[in-house]
mmCIF file of C-alpha atoms and ligand atoms in Angstrom:
data_model
loop_
_atom_site.group_PDB
_atom_site.id
_atom_site.type_symbol
_atom_site.label_atom_id
_atom_site.label_comp_id
_atom_site.label_asym_id
_atom_site.label_seq_id
_atom_site.Cartn_x
_atom_site.Cartn_y
_atom_site.Cartn_z
ATOM 1 C CA UNK D 270 269.426 -148.322 13.342
ATOM 2 C CA UNK D 271 268.314 -150.168 16.308
ATOM 3 C CA UNK D 272 270.000 -153.448 16.107
ATOM 4 C CA UNK D 273 268.309 -155.348 19.227
ATOM 5 C CA UNK D 274 267.275 -158.715 18.655
ATOM 6 C CA UNK D 275 263.511 -158.173 19.443
ATOM 7 C CA UNK D 276 263.257 -155.093 17.218
ATOM 8 C CA UNK D 277 264.885 -156.973 14.218
ATOM 9 C CA UNK D 278 262.617 -159.767 14.567
ATOM 10 C CA UNK D 279 259.266 -158.173 15.429
ATOM 11 C CA UNK D 280 259.541 -154.889 13.647
ATOM 12 C CA UNK D 281 262.472 -154.236 11.340
ATOM 13 C CA UNK D 282 261.466 -154.049 7.567
ATOM 14 C CA UNK D 283 257.849 -154.188 8.545
ATOM 15 C CA UNK D 284 255.413 -151.280 7.303
ATOM 16 C CA UNK D 285 252.131 -152.340 8.852
ATOM 17 C CA UNK D 286 250.109 -149.091 8.185
ATOM 18 C CA UNK D 287 250.615 -149.846 4.623
ATOM 19 C CA UNK D 288 248.833 -153.226 4.814
ATOM 20 C CA UNK D 289 245.708 -152.538 7.438
ATOM 21 C CA UNK D 290 247.785 -152.800 10.526
ATOM 22 C CA UNK D 291 248.022 -156.461 9.987
ATOM 23 C CA UNK D 292 250.451 -157.934 12.360
ATOM 24 C CA UNK D 293 251.613 -160.600 9.936
ATOM 25 C CA UNK D 294 252.848 -159.407 6.593
ATOM 26 C CA UNK D 295 251.176 -160.017 3.545
ATOM 27 C CA UNK D 296 252.261 -162.549 1.287
ATOM 28 C CA UNK D 297 252.726 -160.490 -1.855
ATOM 29 C CA UNK D 298 252.074 -163.551 -4.121
ATOM 30 C CA UNK D 299 252.537 -161.469 -7.509
ATOM 31 C CA UNK D 300 254.830 -162.080 -10.661
ATOM 32 C CA UNK D 301 254.642 -158.454 -11.637
ATOM 33 C CA UNK D 302 254.056 -154.744 -10.685
ATOM 34 C CA UNK D 303 252.336 -152.148 -12.690
ATOM 35 C CA UNK D 304 253.638 -148.739 -13.575
ATOM 36 C CA UNK D 305 251.694 -145.356 -14.302
ATOM 37 C CA UNK D 306 254.521 -143.518 -15.880
ATOM 38 C CA UNK D 307 256.803 -144.411 -18.837
ATOM 39 C CA UNK D 308 259.779 -142.967 -17.295
ATOM 40 C CA UNK D 309 259.338 -144.895 -14.108
ATOM 41 C CA UNK D 310 259.068 -147.959 -15.890
ATOM 42 C CA UNK D 311 262.354 -147.032 -17.830
ATOM 43 C CA UNK D 312 264.055 -146.431 -14.618
ATOM 44 C CA UNK D 313 263.230 -149.969 -13.530
ATOM 45 C CA UNK D 314 264.536 -151.394 -16.524
ATOM 46 C CA UNK D 315 267.652 -149.674 -15.763
ATOM 47 C CA UNK D 316 268.127 -150.964 -12.305
ATOM 48 C CA UNK D 317 266.032 -153.871 -10.984
ATOM 49 C CA UNK D 318 267.367 -153.392 -7.479
ATOM 50 C CA UNK D 319 265.817 -149.983 -7.221
ATOM 51 C CA UNK D 320 262.255 -150.996 -7.142
ATOM 52 C CA UNK D 321 259.444 -153.580 -7.813
ATOM 53 C CA UNK D 322 259.183 -154.711 -11.573
ATOM 54 C CA UNK D 323 258.969 -158.474 -11.521
ATOM 55 C CA UNK D 324 259.134 -161.108 -8.646
ATOM 56 C CA UNK D 325 262.301 -162.889 -9.910
ATOM 57 C CA UNK D 326 264.079 -159.768 -8.964
ATOM 58 C CA UNK D 327 262.523 -157.921 -5.891
ATOM 59 C CA UNK D 328 259.042 -158.749 -3.961
ATOM 60 C CA UNK D 329 257.817 -156.966 -1.070
ATOM 61 C CA UNK D 330 257.649 -159.877 1.244
ATOM 62 C CA UNK D 331 260.985 -161.061 0.362
ATOM 63 C CA UNK D 332 262.164 -157.669 1.205
ATOM 64 C CA UNK D 333 260.866 -157.490 4.762
ATOM 65 C CA UNK D 334 262.941 -160.920 5.355
ATOM 66 C CA UNK D 335 265.999 -159.672 3.504
ATOM 67 C CA UNK D 336 266.063 -156.592 5.950
ATOM 68 C CA UNK D 337 265.952 -158.639 8.989
ATOM 69 C CA UNK D 338 268.532 -161.180 7.838
ATOM 70 C CA UNK D 339 271.009 -158.606 6.999
ATOM 71 C CA UNK D 340 270.401 -156.767 10.138
ATOM 72 C CA UNK D 341 270.915 -159.980 12.149
ATOM 73 C CA UNK D 342 274.284 -160.373 10.300
ATOM 74 C CA UNK D 343 275.091 -156.802 10.789
ATOM 75 C CA UNK D 344 275.710 -156.871 7.018
ATOM 76 C CA UNK D 345 274.827 -154.203 4.541
ATOM 77 C CA UNK D 346 272.358 -156.408 2.604
ATOM 78 C CA UNK D 347 271.109 -159.803 2.041
ATOM 79 C CA UNK D 348 269.750 -161.874 -0.758
ATOM 80 C CA UNK D 349 267.476 -165.089 -0.240
ATOM 81 C CA UNK D 350 267.345 -168.085 -2.376
ATOM 82 C CA UNK D 351 265.352 -170.838 -3.138
ATOM 83 C CA UNK D 352 267.679 -173.121 -1.528
ATOM 84 C CA UNK D 353 270.864 -173.214 0.472
ATOM 85 C CA UNK D 354 272.444 -174.855 -2.546
ATOM 86 C CA UNK D 355 271.426 -172.068 -4.732
ATOM 87 C CA UNK D 356 272.964 -169.593 -2.421
ATOM 88 C CA UNK D 357 276.278 -171.606 -2.578
ATOM 89 C CA UNK D 358 275.900 -171.605 -6.222
ATOM 90 C CA UNK D 359 275.552 -167.820 -6.558
ATOM 91 C CA UNK D 360 277.967 -166.727 -4.129
ATOM 92 C CA UNK D 361 280.876 -168.930 -5.583
ATOM 93 C CA UNK D 362 280.061 -168.460 -9.207
ATOM 94 C CA UNK D 363 280.067 -164.483 -8.791
ATOM 95 C CA UNK D 364 283.445 -164.767 -7.652
ATOM 96 C CA UNK D 365 285.405 -166.907 -9.833
ATOM 97 C CA UNK D 366 286.699 -166.962 -13.590
ATOM 98 C CA UNK D 367 288.392 -169.179 -15.912
ATOM 99 C CA UNK D 368 291.881 -170.113 -14.565
ATOM 100 C CA UNK D 369 291.123 -169.162 -10.895
ATOM 101 C CA UNK D 370 291.854 -171.384 -7.943
ATOM 102 C CA UNK D 371 289.901 -171.802 -4.840
ATOM 103 C CA UNK D 372 290.852 -172.934 -1.618
ATOM 104 C CA UNK D 373 288.200 -174.669 0.457
ATOM 105 C CA UNK D 374 287.946 -176.447 3.896
ATOM 106 C CA UNK D 375 287.693 -180.278 3.633
ATOM 107 C CA UNK D 376 284.420 -181.932 3.189
ATOM 108 C CA UNK D 377 281.994 -178.752 2.919
ATOM 109 C CA UNK D 378 278.348 -179.242 2.404
ATOM 110 C CA UNK D 379 278.114 -182.139 -0.264
ATOM 111 C CA UNK D 380 276.585 -179.826 -3.056
ATOM 112 C CA UNK D 381 279.340 -177.296 -2.386
ATOM 113 C CA UNK D 382 281.739 -180.358 -3.084
ATOM 114 C CA UNK D 383 279.726 -181.169 -6.144
ATOM 115 C CA UNK D 384 280.258 -177.792 -7.639
ATOM 116 C CA UNK D 385 283.916 -177.685 -6.848
ATOM 117 C CA UNK D 386 284.565 -181.080 -8.330
ATOM 118 C CA UNK D 387 282.062 -181.377 -11.139
ATOM 119 C CA UNK D 388 280.788 -178.175 -12.572
ATOM 120 C CA UNK D 389 283.749 -175.702 -11.849
ATOM 121 C CA UNK D 390 286.387 -177.677 -13.665
ATOM 122 C CA UNK D 391 284.568 -177.644 -16.759
ATOM 123 C CA UNK D 392 285.178 -173.771 -16.799
ATOM 124 C CA UNK D 393 288.855 -174.049 -15.953
ATOM 125 C CA UNK D 394 288.222 -173.331 -11.938
ATOM 126 C CA UNK D 395 290.140 -175.602 -9.787
ATOM 127 C CA UNK D 396 289.815 -176.476 -5.992
ATOM 128 C CA UNK D 397 292.308 -177.410 -3.412
ATOM 129 C CA UNK D 398 290.701 -178.927 -0.143
ATOM 130 C CA UNK D 399 292.506 -178.467 2.906
ATOM 131 C CA UNK D 400 292.389 -178.946 6.618
ATOM 132 C CA UNK D 401 290.991 -175.538 7.897
ATOM 133 C CA UNK D 402 291.891 -175.957 11.414
ATOM 134 C CA UNK D 403 295.309 -174.718 11.001
ATOM 135 C CA UNK D 404 295.924 -171.278 9.524
ATOM 136 C CA UNK D 405 299.225 -172.211 8.235
ATOM 137 C CA UNK D 406 297.477 -174.729 5.762
ATOM 138 C CA UNK D 407 295.575 -171.668 4.251
ATOM 139 C CA UNK D 408 298.863 -170.004 3.744
ATOM 140 C CA UNK D 409 300.396 -172.869 2.082
ATOM 141 C CA UNK D 410 297.561 -173.562 -0.009
ATOM 142 C CA UNK D 411 297.249 -169.930 -1.710
ATOM 143 C CA UNK D 412 298.707 -169.576 -5.043
ATOM 144 C CA UNK D 413 298.817 -166.352 -7.238
ATOM 145 C CA UNK D 414 295.634 -167.583 -9.004
ATOM 146 C CA UNK D 415 293.602 -168.005 -5.723
ATOM 147 C CA UNK D 416 290.671 -165.819 -5.485
ATOM 148 C CA UNK D 417 288.263 -167.512 -3.108
ATOM 149 C CA UNK D 418 288.299 -169.241 0.198
ATOM 150 C CA UNK D 419 285.490 -171.206 0.886
ATOM 151 C CA UNK D 420 284.738 -172.111 5.088
ATOM 152 C CA UNK D 421 282.357 -173.831 6.776
ATOM 153 C CA UNK D 422 282.612 -173.490 10.669
ATOM 154 C CA UNK D 423 281.654 -175.494 12.533
ATOM 155 C CA UNK D 424 281.444 -178.122 9.568
ATOM 156 C CA UNK D 425 278.017 -179.801 9.787
ATOM 157 C CA UNK D 426 279.580 -183.441 10.020
ATOM 158 C CA UNK D 427 282.935 -183.280 12.174
ATOM 159 C CA UNK D 428 282.566 -179.864 13.335
ATOM 160 C CA UNK D 429 285.810 -178.714 12.459
ATOM 161 C CA UNK D 430 286.111 -175.054 12.920
ATOM 162 C CA UNK D 431 288.439 -172.400 11.375
ATOM 163 C CA UNK D 432 289.801 -169.026 12.850
ATOM 164 C CA UNK D 433 287.412 -167.008 10.969
ATOM 165 C CA UNK D 434 289.148 -163.601 11.956
ATOM 166 C CA UNK D 435 292.694 -164.838 11.099
ATOM 167 C CA UNK D 436 291.429 -166.328 7.849
ATOM 168 C CA UNK D 437 289.571 -163.119 6.995
ATOM 169 C CA UNK D 438 292.915 -161.183 7.678
ATOM 170 C CA UNK D 439 294.886 -163.339 5.622
ATOM 171 C CA UNK D 440 292.568 -163.266 2.666
ATOM 172 C CA UNK D 441 291.979 -159.447 2.817
ATOM 173 C CA UNK D 442 295.772 -159.152 2.609
ATOM 174 C CA UNK D 443 295.953 -161.214 -0.423
ATOM 175 C CA UNK D 444 292.957 -159.825 -2.167
ATOM 176 C CA UNK D 445 291.089 -162.961 -1.840
ATOM 177 C CA UNK D 446 287.077 -163.164 -1.475
ATOM 178 C CA UNK D 447 286.081 -165.062 1.509
ATOM 179 C CA UNK D 448 282.754 -167.169 1.898
ATOM 180 C CA UNK D 449 281.744 -168.997 5.128
ATOM 181 C CA UNK D 450 278.642 -171.304 5.494
ATOM 182 C CA UNK D 451 277.284 -170.399 8.858
ATOM 183 C CA UNK D 452 274.176 -173.042 8.749
ATOM 184 C CA UNK D 453 275.472 -174.609 12.021
ATOM 185 C CA UNK D 454 275.415 -171.256 14.360
ATOM 186 C CA UNK D 455 272.876 -168.992 12.470
ATOM 187 C CA UNK D 456 273.561 -165.118 12.810
ATOM 188 C CA UNK D 457 272.438 -165.485 16.611
ATOM 189 C CA UNK D 458 275.486 -167.489 17.590
ATOM 190 C CA UNK D 459 278.062 -166.346 14.993
ATOM 191 C CA UNK D 460 278.196 -163.229 12.604
ATOM 192 C CA UNK D 461 281.044 -164.099 10.129
ATOM 193 C CA UNK D 462 280.713 -160.664 8.351
ATOM 194 C CA UNK D 463 281.341 -158.605 11.492
ATOM 195 C CA UNK D 464 284.838 -160.837 11.692
ATOM 196 C CA UNK D 465 285.600 -159.730 8.337
ATOM 197 C CA UNK D 466 284.400 -162.553 6.150
ATOM 198 C CA UNK D 467 283.064 -161.239 2.802
ATOM 199 C CA UNK D 468 279.903 -163.326 2.366
ATOM 200 C CA UNK D 469 278.241 -165.001 5.253
ATOM 201 C CA UNK D 470 275.773 -168.055 3.934
ATOM 202 C CA UNK D 471 273.434 -170.340 5.561
ATOM 203 C CA UNK D 472 270.706 -172.719 4.591
ATOM 204 C CA UNK D 473 267.721 -171.221 6.010
ATOM 205 C CA UNK D 474 266.037 -174.625 5.745
ATOM 206 C CA UNK D 475 267.452 -175.433 8.979
ATOM 207 C CA UNK D 476 267.079 -173.282 12.127
ATOM 208 C CA UNK D 477 265.752 -170.153 10.246
ATOM 209 C CA UNK D 478 262.753 -172.095 8.676
ATOM 210 C CA UNK D 479 262.709 -174.374 11.850
ATOM 211 C CA UNK D 480 259.749 -176.372 11.158
ATOM 212 C CA UNK D 481 260.974 -178.718 8.339
ATOM 213 C CA UNK D 482 258.553 -177.393 5.591
ATOM 214 C CA UNK D 483 260.730 -174.845 3.636
ATOM 215 C CA UNK D 484 263.873 -174.988 1.647
ATOM 216 C CA UNK D 485 265.647 -171.756 1.446
ATOM 217 C CA UNK D 486 269.211 -170.175 1.647
ATOM 218 C CA UNK D 487 270.518 -167.064 2.437
ATOM 219 C CA UNK D 488 273.608 -164.784 1.673
ATOM 220 C CA UNK D 489 274.866 -161.499 3.429
ATOM 221 C CA UNK D 490 277.708 -159.201 2.766
ATOM 222 C CA UNK D 491 278.356 -155.693 1.487
ATOM 223 C CA UNK D 492 275.849 -153.908 -0.661
ATOM 224 C CA UNK D 493 278.258 -153.950 -3.692
ATOM 225 C CA UNK D 494 278.868 -157.532 -3.067
ATOM 226 C CA UNK D 495 275.173 -158.397 -3.106
ATOM 227 C CA UNK D 496 274.442 -156.221 -6.078
ATOM 228 C CA UNK D 497 277.101 -157.992 -8.149
ATOM 229 C CA UNK D 498 275.204 -161.233 -7.219
ATOM 230 C CA UNK D 499 271.761 -159.762 -7.758
ATOM 231 C CA UNK D 500 272.365 -158.361 -11.172
ATOM 232 C CA UNK D 501 274.256 -161.750 -12.541
ATOM 233 C CA UNK D 502 273.789 -165.110 -10.991
ATOM 234 C CA UNK D 503 270.374 -164.022 -9.062
ATOM 235 C CA UNK D 504 268.775 -162.814 -11.811
ATOM 236 C CA UNK D 505 269.997 -165.026 -14.789
ATOM 237 C CA UNK D 506 269.658 -168.446 -12.713
ATOM 238 C CA UNK D 507 266.275 -167.307 -11.293
ATOM 239 C CA UNK D 508 266.680 -168.961 -8.001
ATOM 240 C CA UNK D 509 265.392 -166.398 -5.547
ATOM 241 C CA UNK D 510 262.838 -167.495 -3.012
ATOM 242 C CA UNK D 511 259.205 -167.268 -3.652
ATOM 243 C CA UNK D 512 256.790 -165.013 -1.523
ATOM 244 C CA UNK D 513 255.100 -167.671 0.357
ATOM 245 C CA UNK D 514 258.531 -169.156 1.418
ATOM 246 C CA UNK D 515 259.781 -165.933 2.414
ATOM 247 C CA UNK D 516 256.842 -165.436 4.522
ATOM 248 C CA UNK D 517 257.233 -168.805 6.052
ATOM 249 C CA UNK D 518 260.954 -167.819 6.951
ATOM 250 C CA UNK D 519 259.630 -164.647 8.602
ATOM 251 C CA UNK D 520 257.395 -166.529 10.639
ATOM 252 C CA UNK D 521 260.304 -168.854 11.637
ATOM 253 C CA UNK D 522 262.406 -165.730 12.761
ATOM 254 C CA UNK D 523 259.969 -164.836 15.386
ATOM 255 C CA UNK D 524 260.902 -167.735 17.568
ATOM 256 C CA UNK D 525 264.302 -168.366 16.580
ATOM 257 C CA UNK D 526 265.838 -167.436 19.840
ATOM 258 C CA UNK D 527 263.589 -169.452 22.020
ATOM 259 C CA UNK D 528 263.986 -172.451 19.689
ATOM 260 C CA UNK D 529 267.625 -172.130 19.925
ATOM 261 C CA UNK D 530 267.486 -171.715 23.718
ATOM 262 C CA UNK D 531 265.656 -174.770 24.354
ATOM 263 C CA UNK D 532 267.638 -176.963 21.723
ATOM 264 C CA UNK D 533 270.816 -175.694 23.495
ATOM 265 C CA UNK D 534 269.345 -177.172 27.029
ATOM 266 C CA UNK D 535 268.266 -180.268 25.385
ATOM 267 C CA UNK D 536 271.606 -180.801 23.697
ATOM 268 C CA UNK D 537 273.640 -180.429 26.956
ATOM 269 C CA UNK D 538 271.546 -183.108 28.522
ATOM 270 C CA UNK D 539 271.669 -185.435 25.807
ATOM 271 C CA UNK D 540 275.414 -185.007 25.403
ATOM 272 C CA UNK D 541 275.720 -185.975 28.789
ATOM 273 C CA UNK D 542 273.717 -188.703 28.576
ATOM 274 C CA UNK D 543 275.792 -190.266 25.393
ATOM 275 C CA UNK D 544 279.211 -189.377 27.335
ATOM 276 C CA UNK D 545 278.400 -191.549 30.214
ATOM 277 C CA UNK D 546 277.088 -194.376 28.118
ATOM 278 C CA UNK D 547 279.353 -197.316 27.948
ATOM 279 C CA UNK D 548 278.532 -198.199 24.382
ATOM 280 C CA UNK D 549 279.362 -194.591 23.224
ATOM 281 C CA UNK D 550 283.190 -194.498 22.247
ATOM 282 C CA UNK D 551 283.163 -190.674 21.543
ATOM 283 C CA UNK D 552 280.797 -187.766 21.272
ATOM 284 C CA UNK D 553 281.807 -184.889 19.175
ATOM 285 C CA UNK D 554 280.276 -181.484 20.272
ATOM 286 C CA UNK D 555 282.012 -177.993 19.704
ATOM 287 C CA UNK D 556 281.034 -176.849 23.124
ATOM 288 C CA UNK D 557 282.131 -179.780 25.205
ATOM 289 C CA UNK D 558 285.432 -179.423 26.845
ATOM 290 C CA UNK D 559 286.656 -182.870 24.881
ATOM 291 C CA UNK D 560 286.166 -181.090 21.725
ATOM 292 C CA UNK D 561 289.868 -180.601 20.106
ATOM 293 C CA UNK D 562 288.724 -176.803 19.228
ATOM 294 C CA UNK D 563 286.974 -176.137 22.314
ATOM 295 C CA UNK D 564 288.839 -172.848 23.175
ATOM 296 C CA UNK D 565 288.231 -171.528 19.451
ATOM 297 C CA UNK D 566 284.628 -172.858 19.635
ATOM 298 C CA UNK D 567 284.035 -170.883 22.855
ATOM 299 C CA UNK D 568 285.834 -167.536 21.784
ATOM 300 C CA UNK D 569 284.350 -167.381 18.250
ATOM 301 C CA UNK D 570 280.823 -168.890 18.678
ATOM 302 C CA UNK D 571 278.123 -167.612 21.336
ATOM 303 C CA UNK D 572 276.425 -170.881 21.138
ATOM 304 C CA UNK D 573 276.187 -174.207 19.740
ATOM 305 C CA UNK D 574 273.340 -176.588 19.995
ATOM 306 C CA UNK D 575 271.532 -179.390 18.156
ATOM 307 C CA UNK D 576 273.923 -181.199 15.946
ATOM 308 C CA UNK D 577 275.992 -183.806 17.797
ATOM 309 C CA UNK D 578 278.015 -186.836 16.583
ATOM 310 C CA UNK D 579 278.766 -189.853 18.206
ATOM 311 C CA UNK D 580 280.737 -193.191 17.475
ATOM 312 C CA UNK D 581 279.161 -196.284 18.759
ATOM 313 C CA UNK D 582 281.100 -199.083 20.232
ATOM 314 C CA UNK D 583 280.664 -202.228 18.134
ATOM 315 C CA UNK D 584 282.488 -204.633 15.765
ATOM 316 C CA UNK D 585 279.618 -205.279 13.411
ATOM 317 C CA UNK D 586 277.404 -203.267 11.140
ATOM 318 C CA UNK D 587 274.253 -205.196 12.041
ATOM 319 C CA UNK D 588 274.083 -203.753 15.639
ATOM 320 C CA UNK D 589 274.300 -200.265 14.046
ATOM 321 C CA UNK D 590 271.495 -200.952 11.779
ATOM 322 C CA UNK D 591 269.572 -202.309 14.715
ATOM 323 C CA UNK D 592 269.992 -199.210 16.691
ATOM 324 C CA UNK D 593 269.094 -196.797 13.855
ATOM 325 C CA UNK D 594 265.932 -199.079 13.039
ATOM 326 C CA UNK D 595 264.660 -199.399 16.727
ATOM 327 C CA UNK D 596 264.375 -195.750 17.351
ATOM 328 C CA UNK D 597 260.984 -195.128 18.032
ATOM 329 C CA UNK D 598 260.612 -191.062 17.982
ATOM 330 C CA UNK D 599 263.921 -189.903 16.474
ATOM 331 C CA UNK D 600 263.356 -189.961 12.831
ATOM 332 C CA UNK D 601 265.918 -191.349 10.443
ATOM 333 C CA UNK D 602 266.406 -188.250 7.758
ATOM 334 C CA UNK D 603 268.541 -185.830 6.323
ATOM 335 C CA UNK D 604 268.562 -182.109 7.285
ATOM 336 C CA UNK D 605 268.039 -180.706 10.763
ATOM 337 C CA UNK D 606 266.995 -177.289 12.520
ATOM 338 C CA UNK D 607 263.292 -178.289 12.857
ATOM 339 C CA UNK D 608 261.089 -179.251 15.855
ATOM 340 C CA UNK D 609 261.993 -183.125 15.518
ATOM 341 C CA UNK D 610 265.042 -184.860 16.273
ATOM 342 C CA UNK D 611 266.535 -186.780 13.731
ATOM 343 C CA UNK D 612 269.674 -189.131 13.126
ATOM 344 C CA UNK D 613 271.841 -190.279 10.153
ATOM 345 C CA UNK D 614 274.099 -193.520 10.571
ATOM 346 C CA UNK D 615 277.172 -193.043 9.014
ATOM 347 C CA UNK D 616 277.286 -196.412 7.698
ATOM 348 C CA UNK D 617 274.349 -195.528 5.279
ATOM 349 C CA UNK D 618 276.920 -193.809 3.243
ATOM 350 C CA UNK D 619 279.411 -197.051 3.022
ATOM 351 C CA UNK D 620 278.639 -200.004 0.850
ATOM 352 C CA UNK D 621 277.788 -202.980 3.388
ATOM 353 C CA UNK D 622 280.638 -204.964 1.827
ATOM 354 C CA UNK D 623 282.942 -202.067 2.280
ATOM 355 C CA UNK D 624 282.102 -201.800 6.364
ATOM 356 C CA UNK D 625 285.236 -201.675 7.992
ATOM 357 C CA UNK D 626 284.559 -201.476 12.128
ATOM 358 C CA UNK D 627 288.101 -200.231 12.504
ATOM 359 C CA UNK D 628 287.072 -197.103 10.931
ATOM 360 C CA UNK D 629 285.265 -194.989 13.491
ATOM 361 C CA UNK D 630 283.790 -192.951 10.462
ATOM 362 C CA UNK D 631 281.716 -195.928 9.762
ATOM 363 C CA UNK D 632 280.291 -196.283 13.233
ATOM 364 C CA UNK D 633 279.512 -192.635 13.663
ATOM 365 C CA UNK D 634 275.941 -191.208 13.887
ATOM 366 C CA UNK D 635 275.014 -187.722 13.572
ATOM 367 C CA UNK D 636 271.973 -186.780 15.961
ATOM 368 C CA UNK D 637 269.835 -183.509 15.648
ATOM 369 C CA UNK D 638 268.119 -182.646 19.036
ATOM 370 C CA UNK D 639 265.171 -180.984 18.304
ATOM 371 C CA UNK D 640 262.363 -179.354 20.629
ATOM 372 C CA UNK D 641 261.167 -182.527 22.437
ATOM 373 C CA UNK D 642 261.601 -183.094 25.989
ATOM 374 C CA UNK D 643 265.095 -184.257 26.736
ATOM 375 C CA UNK D 644 263.994 -187.140 28.704
ATOM 376 C CA UNK D 645 261.749 -188.530 25.776
ATOM 377 C CA UNK D 646 264.968 -188.301 23.638
ATOM 378 C CA UNK D 647 267.005 -189.757 25.991
ATOM 379 C CA UNK D 648 264.850 -192.717 26.556
ATOM 380 C CA UNK D 649 264.531 -193.221 22.779
ATOM 381 C CA UNK D 650 268.168 -193.395 22.601
ATOM 382 C CA UNK D 651 268.542 -195.720 25.565
ATOM 383 C CA UNK D 652 266.227 -198.414 24.391
ATOM 384 C CA UNK D 653 267.971 -198.205 20.922
ATOM 385 C CA UNK D 654 271.286 -198.560 22.568
ATOM 386 C CA UNK D 655 269.900 -201.704 24.385
ATOM 387 C CA UNK D 656 269.386 -203.373 20.964
ATOM 388 C CA UNK D 657 273.327 -203.109 20.125
ATOM 389 C CA UNK D 658 274.988 -205.852 22.012
HETATM 390 C C1 LIG Z 976 271.403 -178.129 4.261
HETATM 391 C C2 LIG Z 976 272.885 -177.398 4.222
HETATM 392 C C3 LIG Z 976 273.179 -176.807 2.925
HETATM 393 C C4 LIG Z 976 272.094 -176.718 1.904
HETATM 394 O O1 LIG Z 976 271.098 -175.995 1.982
HETATM 395 P P1 LIG Z 976 269.658 -176.361 1.194
HETATM 396 O O2 LIG Z 976 268.731 -175.522 1.665
HETATM 397 O O3 LIG Z 976 269.510 -177.709 1.682
HETATM 398 O O4 LIG Z 976 269.853 -176.280 -0.275
HETATM 399 C C5 LIG Z 976 274.316 -176.163 2.964
HETATM 400 N N1 LIG Z 976 275.234 -176.066 4.067
HETATM 401 C C6 LIG Z 976 274.967 -176.837 5.065
HETATM 402 C C7 LIG Z 976 275.677 -176.869 6.204
HETATM 403 C C8 LIG Z 976 273.911 -177.527 5.272
HETATM 404 O O5 LIG Z 976 273.433 -178.254 6.451
#
């Protein structure tokens, strides 16, 4: 199969002769599909993954997207969900049973934490969180009932990495399933399945959608793993993506490489500005030489862009609030991966009376650098920082 990026994005999975040679694929907005033969209907009942029966299962628009996303990850198959959180839920639930133990990296995506802390304990599944930067910590945390290792590399807040090949090797030797949240990199910059991880997962809301108008999630892995999840969690929870949203993601994929390239160039310039600013104590970005795991980042990832954290030098909360509220173009909002730059102040998660200027985590900002001109973003940060002293 041709796995060149251009082929995957422009042609793979598309069947234009079957829809009037239209360049853009149709949105097959249907809930159900008709049959002419009783035996064919019977076969579809037997195996919903074999053809089109009902759109909670397979749908032709969604299938185009599945083929492209699987190929991008060099994985056998892919499932696409109505959110990244739904993808996490399905991937995790499919691989645990009562009595099992999960080893997770510290501070994974917040709704993954919620699943581990609030939902799974009700079913007798417990989770141990570890600092995933050291492979020894995985070795120490594994117990006989460990069936799942949950990774997020880089983490979307502090950007801590895990050595994916080393963790995969360790897990395989112990018969443990591995899941890696790859939202930060996308398959363009990191392919966990190629490194031996069982399930690669991403929030397609971020870079794949790319326009802040769709919520979606993706998992890729072996055909057997995807079938197991399809036949159970995917079909019973009914959290598969709808055809229109799948179509928006196909559209997003067309321009993913150029968007990442531009965001990458912007990020370099904005990081340079921040590092040299006297009011910035520290900048955290995996591809900056000051990053503690810089060597691993360079070895494991083909690129890093968009998300940057920085710590502002101040001894009071008011100046952080003033900075955040005086930005004119950078919007204060969750999420990332779209065309627009965004910021989240860490102090928004700390009750004001508990604010401690001695704790850098209370003075941190997470900035997402979008597609604007770098000077435009930098000028906005600069005028905002002038409000601090
Ligand atoms: C946003 C995000 C998710 C969840 O995805 P949704 O599409 O919002 O449900 C999961 N992991 C990471 C790292 C994210 O940033």
